[in-house]
XYZ file of C-alpha atoms in Angstrom:
575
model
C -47.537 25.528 -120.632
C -50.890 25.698 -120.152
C -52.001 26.072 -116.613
C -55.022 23.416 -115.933
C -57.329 22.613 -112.582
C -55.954 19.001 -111.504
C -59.064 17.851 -109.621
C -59.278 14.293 -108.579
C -56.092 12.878 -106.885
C -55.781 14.808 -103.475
C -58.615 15.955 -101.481
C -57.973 19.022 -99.421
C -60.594 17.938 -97.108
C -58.060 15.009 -94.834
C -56.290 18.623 -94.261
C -55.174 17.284 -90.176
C -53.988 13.518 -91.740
C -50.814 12.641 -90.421
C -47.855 13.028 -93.274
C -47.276 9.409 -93.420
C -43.942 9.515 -95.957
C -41.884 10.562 -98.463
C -40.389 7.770 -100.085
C -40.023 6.226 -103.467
C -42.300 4.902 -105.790
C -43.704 1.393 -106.658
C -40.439 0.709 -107.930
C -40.583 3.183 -110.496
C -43.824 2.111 -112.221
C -46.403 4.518 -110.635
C -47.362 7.591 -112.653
C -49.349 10.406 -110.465
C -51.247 12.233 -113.109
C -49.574 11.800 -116.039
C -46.443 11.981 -114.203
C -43.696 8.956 -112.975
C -43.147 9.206 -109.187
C -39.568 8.353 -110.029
C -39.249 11.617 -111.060
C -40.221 13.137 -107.816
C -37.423 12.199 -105.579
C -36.800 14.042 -102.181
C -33.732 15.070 -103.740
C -31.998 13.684 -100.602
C -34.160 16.203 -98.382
C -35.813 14.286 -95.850
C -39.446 15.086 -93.474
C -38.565 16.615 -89.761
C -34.676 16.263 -90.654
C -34.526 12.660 -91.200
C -32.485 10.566 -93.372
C -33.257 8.040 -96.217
C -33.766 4.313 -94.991
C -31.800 1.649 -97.440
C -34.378 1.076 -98.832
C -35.121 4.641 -100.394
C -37.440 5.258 -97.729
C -37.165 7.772 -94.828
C -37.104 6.648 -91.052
C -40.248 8.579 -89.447
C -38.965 9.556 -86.132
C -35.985 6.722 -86.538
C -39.518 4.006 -86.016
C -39.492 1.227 -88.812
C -43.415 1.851 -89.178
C -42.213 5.229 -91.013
C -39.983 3.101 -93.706
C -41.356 2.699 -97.215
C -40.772 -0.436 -99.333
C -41.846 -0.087 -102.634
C -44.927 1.847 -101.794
C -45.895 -0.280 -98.605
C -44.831 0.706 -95.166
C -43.885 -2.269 -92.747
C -46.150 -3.552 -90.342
C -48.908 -0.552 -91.790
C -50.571 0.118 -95.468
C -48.888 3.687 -97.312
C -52.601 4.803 -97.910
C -53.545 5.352 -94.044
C -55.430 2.111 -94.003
C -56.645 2.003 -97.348
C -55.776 -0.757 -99.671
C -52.401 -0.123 -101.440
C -53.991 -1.996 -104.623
C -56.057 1.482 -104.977
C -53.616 3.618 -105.032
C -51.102 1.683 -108.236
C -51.286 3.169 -111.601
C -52.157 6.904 -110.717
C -55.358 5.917 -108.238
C -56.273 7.709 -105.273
C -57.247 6.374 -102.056
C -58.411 9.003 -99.017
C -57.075 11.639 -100.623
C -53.808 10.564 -101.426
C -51.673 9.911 -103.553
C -49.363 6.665 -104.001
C -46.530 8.378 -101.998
C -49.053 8.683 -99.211
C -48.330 12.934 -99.162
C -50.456 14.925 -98.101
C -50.579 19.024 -96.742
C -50.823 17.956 -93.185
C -50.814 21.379 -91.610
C -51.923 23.897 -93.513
C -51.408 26.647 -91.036
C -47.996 25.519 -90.210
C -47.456 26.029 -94.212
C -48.895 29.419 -94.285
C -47.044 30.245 -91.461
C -43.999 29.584 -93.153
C -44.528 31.468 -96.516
C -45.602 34.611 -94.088
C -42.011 34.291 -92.684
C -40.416 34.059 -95.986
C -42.658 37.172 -97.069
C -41.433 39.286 -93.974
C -38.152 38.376 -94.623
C -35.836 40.803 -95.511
C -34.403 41.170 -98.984
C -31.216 39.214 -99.698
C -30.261 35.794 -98.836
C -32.327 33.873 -95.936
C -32.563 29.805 -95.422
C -36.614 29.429 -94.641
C -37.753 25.985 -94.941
C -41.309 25.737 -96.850
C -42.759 22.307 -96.442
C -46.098 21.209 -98.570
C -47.013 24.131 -100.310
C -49.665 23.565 -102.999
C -48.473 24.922 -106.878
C -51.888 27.128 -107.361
C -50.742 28.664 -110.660
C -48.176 28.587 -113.501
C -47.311 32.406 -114.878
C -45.875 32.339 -118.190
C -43.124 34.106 -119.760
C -44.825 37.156 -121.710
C -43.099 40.475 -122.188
C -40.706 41.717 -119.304
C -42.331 40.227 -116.495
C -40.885 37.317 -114.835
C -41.969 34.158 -115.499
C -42.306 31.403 -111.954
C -45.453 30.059 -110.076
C -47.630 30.587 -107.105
C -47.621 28.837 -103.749
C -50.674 28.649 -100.999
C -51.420 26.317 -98.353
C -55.305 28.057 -97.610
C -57.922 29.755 -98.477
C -56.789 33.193 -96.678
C -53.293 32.697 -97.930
C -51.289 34.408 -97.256
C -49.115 33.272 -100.772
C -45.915 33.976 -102.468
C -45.027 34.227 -105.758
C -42.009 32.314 -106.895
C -39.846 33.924 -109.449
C -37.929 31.243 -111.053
C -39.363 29.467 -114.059
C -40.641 26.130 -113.536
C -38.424 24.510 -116.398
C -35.237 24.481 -114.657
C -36.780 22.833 -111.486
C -36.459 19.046 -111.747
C -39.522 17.554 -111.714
C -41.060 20.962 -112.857
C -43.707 21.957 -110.664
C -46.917 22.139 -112.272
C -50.497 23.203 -110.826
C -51.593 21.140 -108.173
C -48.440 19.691 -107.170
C -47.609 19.573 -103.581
C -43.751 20.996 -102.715
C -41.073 21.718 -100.450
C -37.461 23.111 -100.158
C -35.606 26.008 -98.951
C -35.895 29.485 -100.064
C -32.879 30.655 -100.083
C -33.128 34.513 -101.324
C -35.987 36.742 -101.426
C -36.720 40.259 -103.232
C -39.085 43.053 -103.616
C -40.414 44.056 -106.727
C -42.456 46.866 -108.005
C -43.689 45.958 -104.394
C -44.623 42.536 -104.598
C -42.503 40.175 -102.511
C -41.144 37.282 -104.533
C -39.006 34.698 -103.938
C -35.634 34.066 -106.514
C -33.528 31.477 -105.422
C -34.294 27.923 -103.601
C -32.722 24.790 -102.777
C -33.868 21.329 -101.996
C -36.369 21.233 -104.156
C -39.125 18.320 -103.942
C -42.160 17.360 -105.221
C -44.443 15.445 -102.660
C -47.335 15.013 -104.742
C -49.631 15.898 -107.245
C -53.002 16.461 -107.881
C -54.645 18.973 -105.125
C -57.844 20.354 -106.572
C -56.653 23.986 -106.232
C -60.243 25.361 -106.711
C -60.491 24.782 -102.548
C -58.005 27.624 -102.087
C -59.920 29.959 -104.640
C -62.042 32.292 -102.329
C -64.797 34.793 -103.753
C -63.338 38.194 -103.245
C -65.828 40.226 -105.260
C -67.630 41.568 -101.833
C -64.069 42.549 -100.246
C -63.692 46.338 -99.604
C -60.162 46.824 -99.136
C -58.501 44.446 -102.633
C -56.373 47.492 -103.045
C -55.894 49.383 -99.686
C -55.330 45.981 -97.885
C -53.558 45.081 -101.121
C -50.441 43.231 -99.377
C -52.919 40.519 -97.673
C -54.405 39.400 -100.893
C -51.102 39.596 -103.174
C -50.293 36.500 -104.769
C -53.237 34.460 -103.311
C -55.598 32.675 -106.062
C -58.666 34.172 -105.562
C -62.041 35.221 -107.642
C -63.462 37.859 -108.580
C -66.723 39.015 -110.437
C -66.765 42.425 -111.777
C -67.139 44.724 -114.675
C -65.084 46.014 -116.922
C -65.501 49.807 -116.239
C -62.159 51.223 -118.880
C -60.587 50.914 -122.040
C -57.889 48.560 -122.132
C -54.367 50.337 -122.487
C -50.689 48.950 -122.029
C -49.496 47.524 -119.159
C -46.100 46.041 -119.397
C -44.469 44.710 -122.148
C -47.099 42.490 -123.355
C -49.765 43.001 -121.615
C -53.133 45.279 -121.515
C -55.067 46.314 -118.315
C -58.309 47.965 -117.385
C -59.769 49.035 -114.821
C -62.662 47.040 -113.120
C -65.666 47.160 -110.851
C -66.787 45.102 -107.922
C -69.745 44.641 -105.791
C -66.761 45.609 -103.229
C -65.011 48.003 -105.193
C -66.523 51.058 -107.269
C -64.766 53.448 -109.167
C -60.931 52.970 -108.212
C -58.069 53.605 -111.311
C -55.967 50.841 -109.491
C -58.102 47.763 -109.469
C -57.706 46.170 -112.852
C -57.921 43.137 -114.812
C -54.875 42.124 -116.859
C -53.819 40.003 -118.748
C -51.526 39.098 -121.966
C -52.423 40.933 -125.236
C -52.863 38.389 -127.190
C -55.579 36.995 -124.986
C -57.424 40.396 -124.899
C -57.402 40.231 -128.731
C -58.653 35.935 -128.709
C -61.667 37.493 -126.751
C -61.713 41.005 -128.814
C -62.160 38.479 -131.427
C -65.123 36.241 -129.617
C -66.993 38.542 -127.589
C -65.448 42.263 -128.381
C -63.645 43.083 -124.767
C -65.056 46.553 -123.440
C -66.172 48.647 -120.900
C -69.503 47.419 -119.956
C -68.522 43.834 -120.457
C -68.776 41.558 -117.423
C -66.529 38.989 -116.285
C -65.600 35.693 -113.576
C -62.153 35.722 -113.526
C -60.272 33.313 -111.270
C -56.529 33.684 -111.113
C -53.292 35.067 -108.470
C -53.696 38.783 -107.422
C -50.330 40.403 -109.266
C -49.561 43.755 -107.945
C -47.447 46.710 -109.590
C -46.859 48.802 -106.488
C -50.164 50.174 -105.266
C -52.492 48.807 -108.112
C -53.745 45.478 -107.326
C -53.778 43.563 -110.801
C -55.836 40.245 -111.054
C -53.682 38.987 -113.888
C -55.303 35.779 -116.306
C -53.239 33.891 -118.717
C -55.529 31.653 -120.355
C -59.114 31.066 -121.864
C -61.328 29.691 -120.899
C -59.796 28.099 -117.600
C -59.142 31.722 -115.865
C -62.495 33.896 -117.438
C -65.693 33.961 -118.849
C -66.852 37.172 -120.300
C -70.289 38.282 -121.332
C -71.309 41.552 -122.552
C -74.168 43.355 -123.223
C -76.394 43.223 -126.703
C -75.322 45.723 -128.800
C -76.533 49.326 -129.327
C -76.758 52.067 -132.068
C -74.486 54.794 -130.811
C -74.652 57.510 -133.571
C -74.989 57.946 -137.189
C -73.601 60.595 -139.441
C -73.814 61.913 -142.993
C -70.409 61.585 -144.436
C -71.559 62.708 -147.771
C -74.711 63.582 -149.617
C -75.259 60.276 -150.628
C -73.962 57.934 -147.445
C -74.060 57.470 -144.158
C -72.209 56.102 -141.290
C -73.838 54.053 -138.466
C -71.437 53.373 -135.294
C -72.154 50.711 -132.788
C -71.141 50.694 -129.726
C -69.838 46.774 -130.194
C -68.248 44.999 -133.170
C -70.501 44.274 -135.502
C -70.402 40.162 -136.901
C -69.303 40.886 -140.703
C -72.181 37.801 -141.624
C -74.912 39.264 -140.152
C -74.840 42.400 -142.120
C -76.231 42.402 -145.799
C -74.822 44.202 -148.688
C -78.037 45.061 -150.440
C -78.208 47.477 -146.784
C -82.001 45.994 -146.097
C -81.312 45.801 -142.614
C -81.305 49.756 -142.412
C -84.184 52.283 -142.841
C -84.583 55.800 -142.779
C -86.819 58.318 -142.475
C -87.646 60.763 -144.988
C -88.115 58.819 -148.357
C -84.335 58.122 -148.276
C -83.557 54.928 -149.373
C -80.434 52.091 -148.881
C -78.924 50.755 -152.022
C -76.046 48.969 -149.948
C -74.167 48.528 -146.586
C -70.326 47.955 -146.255
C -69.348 47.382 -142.435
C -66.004 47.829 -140.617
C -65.352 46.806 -136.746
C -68.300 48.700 -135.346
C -69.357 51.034 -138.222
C -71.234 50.027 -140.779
C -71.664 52.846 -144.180
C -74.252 53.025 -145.596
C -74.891 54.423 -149.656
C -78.090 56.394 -150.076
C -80.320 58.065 -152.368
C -79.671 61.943 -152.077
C -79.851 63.656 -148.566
C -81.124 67.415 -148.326
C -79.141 69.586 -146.850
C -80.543 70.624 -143.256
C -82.609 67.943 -142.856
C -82.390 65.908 -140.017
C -83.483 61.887 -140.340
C -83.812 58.844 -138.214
C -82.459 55.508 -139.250
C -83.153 51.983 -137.567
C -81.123 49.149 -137.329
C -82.994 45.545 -137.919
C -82.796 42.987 -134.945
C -80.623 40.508 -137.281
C -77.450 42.625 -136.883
C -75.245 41.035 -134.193
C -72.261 41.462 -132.517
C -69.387 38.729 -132.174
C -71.307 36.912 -130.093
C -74.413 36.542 -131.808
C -76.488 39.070 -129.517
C -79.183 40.994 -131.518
C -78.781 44.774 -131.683
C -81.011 46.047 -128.840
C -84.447 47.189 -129.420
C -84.612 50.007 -127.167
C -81.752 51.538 -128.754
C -81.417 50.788 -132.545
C -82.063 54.551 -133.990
C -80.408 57.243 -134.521
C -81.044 60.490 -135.820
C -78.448 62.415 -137.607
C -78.463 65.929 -140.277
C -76.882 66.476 -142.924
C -74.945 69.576 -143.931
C -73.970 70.358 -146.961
C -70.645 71.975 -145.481
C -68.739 71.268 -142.640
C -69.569 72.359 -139.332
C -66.113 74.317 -138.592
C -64.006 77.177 -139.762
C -60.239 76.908 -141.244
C -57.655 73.941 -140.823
C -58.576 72.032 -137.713
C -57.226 68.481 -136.594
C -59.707 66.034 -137.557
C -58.233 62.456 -136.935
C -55.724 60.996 -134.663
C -54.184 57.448 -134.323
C -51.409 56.526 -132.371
C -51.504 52.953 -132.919
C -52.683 50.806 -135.892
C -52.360 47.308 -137.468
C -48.499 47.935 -138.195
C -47.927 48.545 -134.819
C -47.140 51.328 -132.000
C -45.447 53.416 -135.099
C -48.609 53.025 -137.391
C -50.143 56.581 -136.124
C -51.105 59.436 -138.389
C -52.997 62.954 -137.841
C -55.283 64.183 -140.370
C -56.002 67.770 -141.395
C -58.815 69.165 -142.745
C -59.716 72.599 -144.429
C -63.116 73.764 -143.615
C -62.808 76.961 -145.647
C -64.031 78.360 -148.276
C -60.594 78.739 -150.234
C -57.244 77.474 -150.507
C -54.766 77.205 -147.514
C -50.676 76.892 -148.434
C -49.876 75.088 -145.163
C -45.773 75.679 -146.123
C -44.115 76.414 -142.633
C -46.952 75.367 -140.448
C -45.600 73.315 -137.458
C -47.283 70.329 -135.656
C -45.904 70.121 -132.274
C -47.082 67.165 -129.344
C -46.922 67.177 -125.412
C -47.105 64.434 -123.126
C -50.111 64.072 -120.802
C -49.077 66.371 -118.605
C -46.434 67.954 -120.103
C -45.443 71.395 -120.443
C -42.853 70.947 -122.882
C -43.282 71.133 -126.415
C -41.821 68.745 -128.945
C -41.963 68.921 -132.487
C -43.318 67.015 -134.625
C -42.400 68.573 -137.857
C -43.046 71.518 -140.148
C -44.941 71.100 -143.262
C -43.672 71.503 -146.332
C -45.585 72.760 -150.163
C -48.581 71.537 -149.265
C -51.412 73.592 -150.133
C -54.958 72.124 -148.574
C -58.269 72.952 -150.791
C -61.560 73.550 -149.393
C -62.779 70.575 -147.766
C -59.735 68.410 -148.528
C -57.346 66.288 -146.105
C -53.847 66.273 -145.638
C -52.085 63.414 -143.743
C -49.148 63.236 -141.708
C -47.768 59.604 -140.402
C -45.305 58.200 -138.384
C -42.291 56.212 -140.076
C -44.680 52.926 -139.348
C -47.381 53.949 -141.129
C -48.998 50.916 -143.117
C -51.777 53.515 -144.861
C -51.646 55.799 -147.983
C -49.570 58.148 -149.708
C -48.217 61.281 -146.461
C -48.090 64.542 -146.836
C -45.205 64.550 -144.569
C -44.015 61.974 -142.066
C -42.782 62.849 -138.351
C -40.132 60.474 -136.264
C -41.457 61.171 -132.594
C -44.185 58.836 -131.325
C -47.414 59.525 -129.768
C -48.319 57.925 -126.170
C -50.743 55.567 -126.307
C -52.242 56.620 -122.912
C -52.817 60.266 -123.178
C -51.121 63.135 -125.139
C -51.584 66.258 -126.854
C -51.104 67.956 -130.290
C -51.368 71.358 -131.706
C -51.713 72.866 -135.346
C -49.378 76.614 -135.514
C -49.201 78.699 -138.406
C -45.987 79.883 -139.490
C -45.312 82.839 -136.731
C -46.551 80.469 -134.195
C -49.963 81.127 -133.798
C -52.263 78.406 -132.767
C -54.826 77.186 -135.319
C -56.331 74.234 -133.492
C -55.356 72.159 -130.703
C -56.920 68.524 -128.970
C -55.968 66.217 -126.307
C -57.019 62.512 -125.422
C -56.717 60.191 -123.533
C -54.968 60.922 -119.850
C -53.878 64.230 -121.192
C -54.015 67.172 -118.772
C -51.858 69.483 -120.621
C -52.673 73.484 -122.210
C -53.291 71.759 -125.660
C -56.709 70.351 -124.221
C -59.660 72.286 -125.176
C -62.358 71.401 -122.499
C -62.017 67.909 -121.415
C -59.663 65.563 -123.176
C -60.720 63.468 -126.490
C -60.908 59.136 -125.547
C -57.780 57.081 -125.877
C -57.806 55.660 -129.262
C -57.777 51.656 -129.139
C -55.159 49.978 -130.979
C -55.965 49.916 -134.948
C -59.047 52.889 -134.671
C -58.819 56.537 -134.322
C -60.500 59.258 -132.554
C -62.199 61.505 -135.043
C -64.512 64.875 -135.124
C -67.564 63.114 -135.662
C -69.588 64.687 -137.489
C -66.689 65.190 -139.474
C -65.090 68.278 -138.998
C -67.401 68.817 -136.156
C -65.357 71.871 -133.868
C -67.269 73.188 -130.542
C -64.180 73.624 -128.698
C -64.621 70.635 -126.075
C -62.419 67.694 -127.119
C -64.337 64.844 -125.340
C -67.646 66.149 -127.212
C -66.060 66.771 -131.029
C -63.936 63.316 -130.885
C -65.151 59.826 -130.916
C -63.546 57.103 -131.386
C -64.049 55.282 -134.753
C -62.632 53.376 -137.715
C -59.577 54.605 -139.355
C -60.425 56.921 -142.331
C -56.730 58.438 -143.444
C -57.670 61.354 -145.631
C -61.351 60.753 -146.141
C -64.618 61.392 -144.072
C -64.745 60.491 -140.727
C -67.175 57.606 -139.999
């Protein structure tokens, strides 16, 4: 269910109103938005301890001036004063609603969610009167699916771990509640609560946007983290990582704040397939800005500002695109990488939108995600050139490749810049999922190499551990060619040999020995700390791309400087 801001049935503003009643509808006939008050019986709970009236009201302090009849209250109007004829069919009148419930003390509210927070775990009875329903959390992946409560601004809130369908009414956004919380339970430190009883539904409506406070400025979101957990709150920040797992379902990065600078556990998060809708509109990256406003989830000591939905939680914008590197992947072609996604109509097959230097001309342009190839006249080996991008290439969404940075110079060689077999590729997740990963060899020799008995072996991260991979069979790798090696998922072409153990997403490592176990080449990416790094470790590589030796081949013996990440090229030149 989509979560949605309710704005114009209760004002927050009559916050010290007295609660005038809890009663039944307008004999049944009264819909608060959208939904019948019939439905939103007390449930036979009952304000300050008091009892229903015969009527269906409730006896305010045992006074008949507290009884409702069919919306009215004798010898008084339901709406505070107001006429009751504003307040049938859904109306509002002072902030109201037609039950006349409002969040009369706030602070006694929030005092009783901090109770229920500092309770210990296991079974308590801790009332909870006129909490406001700030958000709905779906169910995606393993996390548990519930709803939010607040009562103001600085919280504090709680997160309610039961899922709103098998509450009757079910709560939704902006509704006003009460009942009993009846067990409570830490998890992955947040505090949550599992079980209730009594459950009510006062009101709806409350324009939860009043509790939202602007937290971009706030120093301590993650070593203060327990004060702002749960609480609806914005931020506006910058997306300073790569997005990587983060629960079943979900992605994370890490973020920036005029607050917070350079901390691993302040992230945005948020449901694959929402990364991917925006992937798809605006390419989600680092650099990318954002105004998010959503609950603060938490997964121990990383504070996790967790959005479900588009465009009601975040905005993103990002910055224009920019050349980041060109290549020569052959005599006659040439890769340009972006550092966006590059909008497939804006680029022209005849190439005319790319020029370079040297008499070398473009006879057509074929583009994938970010890179774009290009197929040339003849390139001389040694010689470096320049080519420029035209302003009518665009990303996603629609922003002009920038014109301070639409070159690049590359050189072409007519062999490749290493020695022997080296790893040249790597994916460990593609279109067919986490088992569509491969690793490419490459021979940059000037003969034949019978790779029969070599093994490939991984490590984890930081692992010191080897595990094998497999050892290659008659496969005999000519000068300059490619042999492939794939996971059981692999969606690609024809293997060389295929390998059952997966490769982390996050961070890993993987080594090349010959036959009496003597290392021939070795990289690591990602979070990978391990002895198979050479220098600093290669970038993750995103879901469906790779990280390549760009140029191709390309060996200096630093990781982080020979790989990039890039398109998928399974035994052909990296682009």
């Amino acid at each position: 269910m989509k979560s949605t801001w309710i704005r114009a049935a209760l004002v927050v503003a009559a916050l010290t109103t007295t609660l005038v009643a809890c009663g039944d509808d307008d004999g049944g006939g009264d819909v608060d938005a959208g939904r019948a008050d019939a439905g939103r019986a007390d449930a036979g709970r009952s304000d300050s301890g008091t009892t229903p009236t015969e009527d269906g009201g409730f006896d305010a302090g045992g006074e008949d001036a507290g009884d409702v009849d069919g919306g009215d209250v004798d010898g008084g109007d339901v709406d505070g004063g107001a006429d009751d004829a504003g307040t049938d069919g859904g109306g509002a009148d002072a902030g109201t609603t037609d039950g006349g419930v409002m969040v009369t003390d706030p602070a006694a509210t929030s005092a009783q969610i901090g109770a229920v927070r500092a309770a210990d775990d296991g079974t308590i009875d801790l009332d909870i009167d006129e909490a406001v329903v700030t958000y709905l959390k779906p169910a995606v992946g393993t996390d548990p699916e519930g709803f939010f409560l607040q009562a103001q601004p600085d919280g504090p809130a709680v997160f309610v771990a039961i899922a709103a369908a098998t509450l009757t009414p079910a709560p939704e956004v902006g509704d006003v509640v009460s009942f009993t919380a009846t067990e409570v339970a830490s998890a992955q430190g947040r505090r949550q609560i599992t079980m209730v009883s009594g459950w009510a539904v006062l009101a709806s409506g409350f324009d939860v946007s009043t509790l939202a406070v602007d937290r971009s400025a706030a120093t301590d979101l993650v070593s203060a983290l327990g004060t702002y957990e749960a609480e609806l709150i914005q931020l506006n920040g910058t997306i300073t990582g790569a997005f990587v797992g983060s629960g079943t379902g979900h992605e994370a990065a890490p973020i920036d704040t005029a607050g917070v600078t350079g901390s691993a556990d302040l992230l945005l998060r948020m449901p694959t397939t929402l990364r991917e809708s925006l992937d798809a509109d605006v390419d989600l990256e680092p650099g990318c800005d954002f105004t998010a406003t959503a609950p603060m989830w938490r997964f121990n000591a990383r504070a996790q500002l967790s959005v479900y939905f588009e465009p009601d939680d975040i905005v993103v914008t990002c910055p224009a695109p920019t050349v980041d590197r060109a290549s020569a992947i052959s005599g006659t072609s040439v890769a340009v990488v972006f550092d966006r996604a590059i909008d497939p109509a804006s680029v022209m097959a005849s190439g005319a939108q790319f020029t370079i230097t040297g008499g070398v001309t473009v006879s057509a342009a074929a583009l994938s995600d970010r890179t774009v190839t290009l197929t040339t006249s003849a390139l001389t080996s040694g010689t470096t050139y320049t080519v420029t991008v035209a302003a009518s290439v665009t990303d996603l969404a629609g922003a002009a490749v920038d014109a301070s940075a639409n070159t690049a110079t590359f050189t072409y060689s007519a062999t490749l810049p290493c020695t022997g077999v080296v790893i040249n590729e790597l994916r460990v997740a593609g279109p067919g999922g986490a088992g569509d990963e491969f690793i490419e060899l490459v021979n940059c020799g000037a003969t034949d190499v019978p790779l029969s008995g070599y093994r490939l072996v991984y490590r984890s991260a930081m692992g010191t551990t080897d595990t094998a991979l497999l050892t290659i069979g008659a496969v005999t790798l000519a000068p300059g060619g490619y042999a492939l090696f794939a996971n059981s998922g692999f969606t690609g072409t024809t293997v060389d040999g295929a390998f059952a153990s997966g490769l982390a997403a996050g961070g890993g490592g993987i080594q090349l020995r010959d036959m009496d176990g003597a290392v021939l080449d070795s990289m690591g990416y990602g979070t990978a700390t391990n002895a198979f790094v050479e220098g600093t470790a290669a970038p993750v590589p995103p879901s469906g791309q790779s990280v390549s030796r760009t140029p191709n081949g390309t060996d200096t013996g630093a990781n982080a400087a020979d790989f990039a990440v890039s398109a998928s090229t399974p035994r052909a030149p990296n682009i």
